[in-house]
XYZ file of N, CA and C in Angstrom:
480
model
N 142.611 103.696 98.745
C 143.546 103.445 99.831
C 142.831 103.510 101.172
N 143.281 102.710 102.068
C 142.687 102.682 103.401
C 143.295 103.777 104.276
N 142.462 104.465 105.069
C 142.969 105.517 105.952
C 144.014 105.014 106.951
N 143.893 103.751 107.379
C 144.829 103.203 108.362
C 146.035 102.529 107.696
N 146.001 102.431 106.369
C 147.064 101.770 105.597
C 147.211 100.290 105.921
N 146.155 99.694 106.498
C 146.187 98.257 106.767
C 144.888 97.629 106.264
N 145.004 96.375 105.832
C 143.846 95.654 105.319
C 143.774 94.266 105.946
N 142.636 93.634 105.742
C 142.426 92.266 106.212
C 141.621 91.537 105.139
N 141.908 90.269 104.983
C 141.133 89.444 104.063
C 140.028 88.764 104.856
N 138.800 88.883 104.355
C 137.662 88.326 105.067
C 136.610 87.869 104.060
N 135.730 86.965 104.475
C 134.675 86.508 103.573
C 133.712 87.654 103.286
N 133.129 87.629 102.101
C 132.160 88.646 101.719
C 130.839 88.382 102.429
N 130.097 89.440 102.798
C 128.820 89.227 103.484
C 127.768 88.574 102.598
N 127.904 88.723 101.289
C 126.912 88.161 100.377
C 127.313 86.818 99.776
N 128.596 86.439 99.933
C 129.082 85.174 99.369
C 130.122 84.576 100.302
N 129.698 83.669 101.169
C 130.595 83.127 102.193
C 131.724 82.280 101.616
N 131.673 81.957 100.367
C 132.716 81.157 99.731
C 133.759 82.020 99.028
N 133.657 83.352 99.148
C 134.545 84.257 98.436
C 135.139 85.273 99.403
N 136.454 85.455 99.377
C 137.116 86.420 100.255
C 137.366 87.722 99.514
N 137.455 88.782 100.283
C 137.710 90.122 99.749
C 138.650 90.824 100.719
N 139.332 91.846 100.258
C 140.212 92.637 101.114
C 139.449 93.857 101.611
N 139.489 94.070 102.930
C 138.768 95.187 103.555
C 139.739 96.023 104.384
N 139.409 97.307 104.540
C 140.202 98.195 105.387
C 139.969 97.853 106.857
N 140.988 98.024 107.666
C 140.842 97.877 109.119
C 140.609 99.262 109.709
N 140.395 99.327 111.014
C 140.213 100.608 111.694
C 138.825 101.196 111.516
N 137.828 100.358 111.183
C 136.457 100.856 111.035
C 135.967 101.367 112.390
N 135.155 102.424 112.353
C 134.653 103.040 113.587
C 133.305 102.458 113.978
N 132.842 102.791 115.168
C 131.574 102.288 115.690
C 130.443 102.515 114.696
N 129.604 101.507 114.556
C 128.417 101.462 113.710
C 128.711 101.161 112.242
N 130.003 101.093 111.849
C 130.354 100.679 110.489
C 130.138 99.172 110.350
N 129.754 98.704 109.162
C 129.627 97.254 108.946
C 130.976 96.559 109.119
N 130.947 95.308 109.579
C 132.187 94.560 109.765
C 131.948 93.072 109.585
N 133.033 92.343 109.424
C 132.965 90.898 109.284
C 133.817 90.169 110.300
N 134.643 90.917 111.049
C 135.466 90.318 112.107
C 135.958 91.414 113.037
N 136.392 91.021 114.235
C 136.928 91.984 115.207
C 138.105 92.763 114.636
N 138.911 92.104 113.805
C 140.107 92.745 113.245
C 139.785 93.934 112.356
N 138.580 94.032 111.868
C 138.189 95.148 111.015
C 137.885 96.411 111.809
N 137.570 96.262 113.103
C 137.094 97.383 113.923
C 138.216 98.037 114.720
N 138.112 99.341 114.817
C 139.065 100.143 115.588
C 139.111 99.671 117.044
N 137.941 99.312 117.599
C 137.876 98.876 118.997
C 137.903 97.354 119.154
N 138.139 96.628 118.064
C 138.236 95.160 118.064
C 136.980 94.484 118.603
N 135.799 95.088 118.330
C 134.532 94.515 118.776
C 133.518 94.557 117.632
N 133.348 93.423 116.958
C 132.402 93.299 115.850
C 131.295 92.333 116.273
N 130.052 92.775 116.227
C 128.946 91.912 116.633
C 127.636 92.377 116.033
N 126.594 91.603 116.269
C 125.265 92.007 115.806
C 124.814 93.204 116.622
N 124.174 94.144 115.949
C 123.848 95.432 116.573
C 122.868 95.325 117.733
N 121.876 94.438 117.637
C 120.911 94.217 118.713
C 120.524 92.740 118.715
N 119.728 92.340 119.686
C 119.363 90.927 119.845
C 118.109 90.586 119.042
N 118.230 90.662 117.716
C 117.182 90.208 116.807
C 117.850 89.348 115.737
N 117.089 88.426 115.156
C 117.661 87.466 114.211
C 118.363 88.101 113.023
N 117.810 89.146 112.464
C 118.379 89.736 111.255
C 119.187 91.006 111.509
N 119.654 91.203 112.735
C 120.436 92.399 113.065
C 121.738 92.413 112.271
N 122.117 93.571 111.732
C 123.373 93.657 110.980
C 124.585 93.526 111.897
N 125.685 93.092 111.336
C 126.936 92.996 112.078
C 127.688 94.307 111.893
N 128.015 94.952 113.012
C 128.654 96.270 112.997
C 129.829 96.311 113.972
N 130.662 97.335 113.820
C 131.656 97.632 114.854
C 130.858 98.211 116.021
N 130.933 97.572 117.158
C 130.061 97.886 118.291
C 130.333 99.261 118.888
N 129.266 99.918 119.363
C 129.448 101.201 120.047
C 130.155 101.032 121.393
N 129.924 99.881 122.051
C 130.669 99.549 123.265
C 131.956 98.868 122.837
N 132.827 98.602 123.746
C 134.119 98.012 123.399
C 134.166 96.506 123.598
N 133.004 95.843 123.582
C 133.004 94.405 123.823
C 131.800 93.750 123.150
N 131.854 92.425 123.106
C 130.733 91.627 122.609
C 130.449 90.513 123.608
N 129.255 89.935 123.499
C 128.898 88.754 124.274
C 128.446 87.686 123.287
N 128.700 86.431 123.625
C 128.369 85.306 122.761
C 127.101 84.653 123.291
N 126.004 84.738 122.514
C 124.710 84.230 122.959
C 124.043 83.395 121.878
N 123.101 82.552 122.301
C 122.271 81.835 121.336
C 121.439 82.849 120.556
N 121.122 82.526 119.308
C 120.246 83.378 118.515
C 118.870 83.421 119.173
N 118.135 84.532 119.023
C 116.827 84.645 119.671
C 115.844 83.531 119.307
N 115.844 83.093 118.056
C 114.849 82.104 117.650
C 115.425 80.720 117.352
N 116.764 80.592 117.442
C 117.397 79.302 117.143
C 118.380 78.982 118.264
N 117.955 78.185 119.222
C 118.766 77.946 120.418
C 120.029 77.145 120.162
N 120.148 76.479 119.025
C 121.342 75.682 118.754
C 122.382 76.441 117.934
N 122.136 77.715 117.609
C 123.119 78.548 116.915
C 123.424 79.763 117.767
N 124.661 80.203 117.722
C 125.082 81.352 118.519
C 125.740 82.396 117.642
N 125.874 83.608 118.207
C 126.532 84.709 117.501
C 127.066 85.694 118.537
N 127.940 86.575 118.086
C 128.436 87.655 118.938
C 127.499 88.849 118.810
N 127.159 89.456 119.958
C 126.281 90.617 120.002
C 126.997 91.767 120.702
N 126.703 92.989 120.247
C 127.325 94.181 120.823
C 126.859 94.437 122.250
N 127.752 95.005 123.039
C 127.397 95.538 124.356
C 127.228 97.048 124.191
N 126.890 97.725 125.265
C 126.755 99.179 125.208
C 125.421 99.642 124.654
N 124.396 98.761 124.703
C 123.088 99.131 124.175
C 122.339 100.013 125.170
N 121.511 100.908 124.637
C 120.764 101.847 125.480
C 119.329 101.367 125.689
N 118.625 102.046 126.585
C 117.246 101.680 126.930
C 116.373 101.600 125.680
N 115.570 100.539 125.623
C 114.656 100.337 124.512
C 115.190 99.426 123.423
N 116.491 99.155 123.431
C 117.063 98.285 122.409
C 116.918 96.816 122.812
N 116.812 95.947 121.795
C 116.635 94.513 122.027
C 117.918 93.891 122.577
N 117.787 93.112 123.649
C 118.938 92.499 124.307
C 118.649 91.042 124.640
N 119.708 90.299 124.879
C 119.580 88.901 125.258
C 120.193 88.602 126.609
N 120.862 89.588 127.205
C 121.447 89.422 128.537
C 121.731 90.800 129.126
N 121.862 90.860 130.451
C 122.173 92.125 131.116
C 123.478 92.724 130.606
N 124.439 91.867 130.234
C 125.745 92.339 129.765
C 125.662 93.201 128.515
N 124.602 93.082 127.757
C 124.468 93.852 126.526
C 124.083 95.308 126.779
N 123.499 95.609 127.933
C 122.937 96.933 128.216
C 123.897 97.813 129.016
N 123.896 99.108 128.694
C 124.691 100.078 129.454
C 124.289 100.027 130.925
N 122.994 99.879 131.184
C 122.468 99.850 132.551
C 122.663 98.506 133.240
N 123.091 97.479 132.498
C 123.188 96.106 133.000
C 121.831 95.530 133.378
N 120.746 96.048 132.748
C 119.411 95.538 133.036
C 118.677 95.245 131.729
N 118.441 93.963 131.484
C 117.706 93.480 130.314
C 116.535 92.651 130.821
N 115.322 93.142 130.617
C 114.122 92.434 131.077
C 113.208 92.205 129.874
N 112.800 90.960 129.683
C 111.937 90.649 128.560
C 112.583 90.979 127.222
N 113.910 90.841 127.156
C 114.708 91.098 125.946
C 114.718 92.565 125.513
N 114.572 93.486 126.478
C 114.666 94.925 126.198
C 115.531 95.572 127.274
N 116.494 96.404 126.849
C 117.326 97.139 127.808
C 116.475 98.187 128.517
N 116.641 98.274 129.838
C 115.937 99.277 130.637
C 116.943 100.281 131.183
N 116.454 101.471 131.562
C 117.338 102.505 132.107
C 117.773 102.201 133.532
N 116.840 101.653 134.313
C 117.149 101.405 135.725
C 116.437 100.154 136.208
N 116.806 99.741 137.412
C 116.227 98.529 137.994
C 114.723 98.686 138.185
N 114.035 97.569 138.111
C 112.586 97.541 138.254
C 112.170 97.699 139.717
N 110.994 98.295 139.923
C 110.429 98.444 141.255
C 109.607 97.212 141.627
N 109.119 97.182 142.840
C 108.311 96.092 143.362
C 107.130 95.779 142.443
N 106.924 94.487 142.194
C 105.843 93.928 141.385
C 105.976 94.184 139.885
N 107.083 94.781 139.442
C 107.324 94.935 138.005
C 108.007 93.674 137.486
N 107.854 93.365 136.186
C 108.448 92.144 135.623
C 109.969 92.115 135.764
N 110.512 90.896 135.877
C 111.961 90.718 135.979
C 112.342 89.346 135.441
N 113.615 89.172 135.142
C 114.143 87.884 134.704
C 115.096 87.282 135.732
N 115.773 88.151 136.490
C 116.729 87.702 137.507
C 116.848 88.764 138.595
N 117.463 88.404 139.727
C 117.544 89.299 140.882
C 118.108 90.677 140.546
N 119.131 90.738 139.707
C 119.798 92.000 139.381
C 118.889 92.977 138.645
N 117.760 92.518 138.132
C 116.817 93.390 137.430
C 115.997 94.245 138.386
N 116.023 93.910 139.670
C 115.159 94.549 140.670
C 115.944 95.481 141.591
N 115.303 96.603 141.964
C 115.944 97.532 142.897
C 116.173 96.865 144.251
N 115.312 95.923 144.642
C 115.469 95.188 145.896
C 116.266 93.906 145.753
N 116.807 93.634 144.558
C 117.630 92.461 144.256
C 116.951 91.136 144.584
N 115.605 91.079 144.362
C 114.866 89.844 144.602
C 113.798 89.681 143.526
N 114.001 88.687 142.652
C 113.063 88.382 141.567
C 112.548 86.968 141.766
N 111.251 86.804 141.749
C 110.682 85.473 141.941
C 109.298 85.367 141.346
N 108.773 84.151 141.343
C 107.400 83.949 140.891
C 106.471 84.562 141.935
N 105.466 85.280 141.456
C 104.602 86.030 142.368
C 103.723 85.134 143.229
N 103.206 84.064 142.652
C 102.343 83.152 143.403
C 102.774 81.719 143.164
N 102.308 80.823 144.022
C 102.665 79.403 143.900
C 101.651 78.706 143.006
N 101.670 79.105 141.708
C 100.798 78.490 140.703
C 101.649 78.164 139.484
N 101.155 77.294 138.642
C 101.900 76.880 137.450
C 102.002 77.990 136.417
N 101.122 78.979 136.478
C 101.106 80.047 135.471
C 101.606 81.385 135.997
N 102.183 81.417 137.168
C 102.656 82.662 137.766
C 103.792 83.272 136.951
N 103.883 84.593 136.989
C 104.965 85.283 136.275
C 105.989 85.827 137.269
N 107.192 86.099 136.760
C 108.272 86.633 137.587
C 108.088 88.133 137.799
N 108.242 88.555 139.058
C 108.155 89.972 139.412
C 109.235 90.290 140.450
N 109.491 91.576 140.611
C 110.372 92.019 141.692
C 109.566 91.903 142.990
N 110.100 91.163 143.935
C 109.374 90.829 145.158
C 109.185 92.044 146.062
N 107.952 92.268 146.532
C 107.680 93.415 147.395
C 108.415 93.357 148.727
N 108.750 92.152 149.202
C 109.454 92.017 150.477
C 110.972 92.012 150.300
N 111.438 92.072 149.041
C 112.868 92.025 148.720
C 113.542 90.733 149.186
N 112.735 89.674 149.318
C 113.282 88.362 149.680
C 112.609 87.284 148.834
N 113.308 86.173 148.680
C 112.754 85.037 147.939
C 112.981 83.756 148.740
N 112.214 82.742 148.378
C 112.427 81.401 148.926
C 112.452 80.423 147.759
N 113.081 79.307 147.969
C 113.098 78.253 146.969
C 112.119 77.174 147.399
N 111.281 76.730 146.459
C 110.278 75.728 146.777
C 109.987 74.911 145.514
N 109.451 73.716 145.681
C 109.080 72.904 144.524
C 107.905 73.562 143.805
N 107.815 73.335 142.511
C 106.711 73.875 141.724
C 105.447 73.074 142.001
N 104.263 73.701 141.949
C 103.017 72.970 142.206
C 102.700 71.943 141.117
N 103.219 72.168 139.905
C 102.920 71.256 138.800
C 104.039 70.251 138.534
N 105.220 70.452 139.165
C 106.362 69.553 138.948
C 107.127 69.407 140.253
N 106.826 68.421 141.017
C 107.426 68.263 142.345
C 108.920 67.956 142.288
N 109.428 67.613 141.129
C 110.851 67.322 140.971
C 111.649 68.559 140.560
N 110.973 69.715 140.442
C 111.627 70.924 139.962
C 111.444 72.044 140.972
N 112.537 72.683 141.370
C 112.488 73.766 142.344
C 112.464 75.110 141.629
N 111.830 76.110 142.242
C 111.708 77.440 141.647
C 111.823 78.482 142.765
N 112.097 79.721 142.377
C 112.211 80.820 143.336
C 110.902 81.598 143.397
N 110.415 81.823 144.604
C 109.132 82.523 144.829
C 109.341 83.712 145.742
N 108.451 84.728 145.585
C 108.476 85.882 146.486
C 107.900 85.466 147.834
């Protein structure tokens, strides 16, 4: 018997052509197959890796993102991830900071790697130099400019 006295019919994780009856009201970190199975109505992949298990999320929400290695397929991923866990967007992290697909505790300092302005304590992320191979960093001046790329004059980029 189910503790919540309610069930849901859902496809089996090992056989997508076969349905099974599952208990609802599953708690955080329990395996799940749909939002309806979870107490907090948030079922998603545990972290941003291709083979991450689908669980009732520790946070109360999910985000819909492309798979890490397959850009034409998407899945729901848990929010509420802590520092060091694999992420695909700032929304997945408790800190709201995901840099290089890893949740960080706090915003990055000057000249540290970044993906977007919100990743930086000075709220300015840009390419460090005007070269085709430059990497994104938190700008030491906390300001950015938009300029054409040196290797593609038809494409604009943000620079420190």
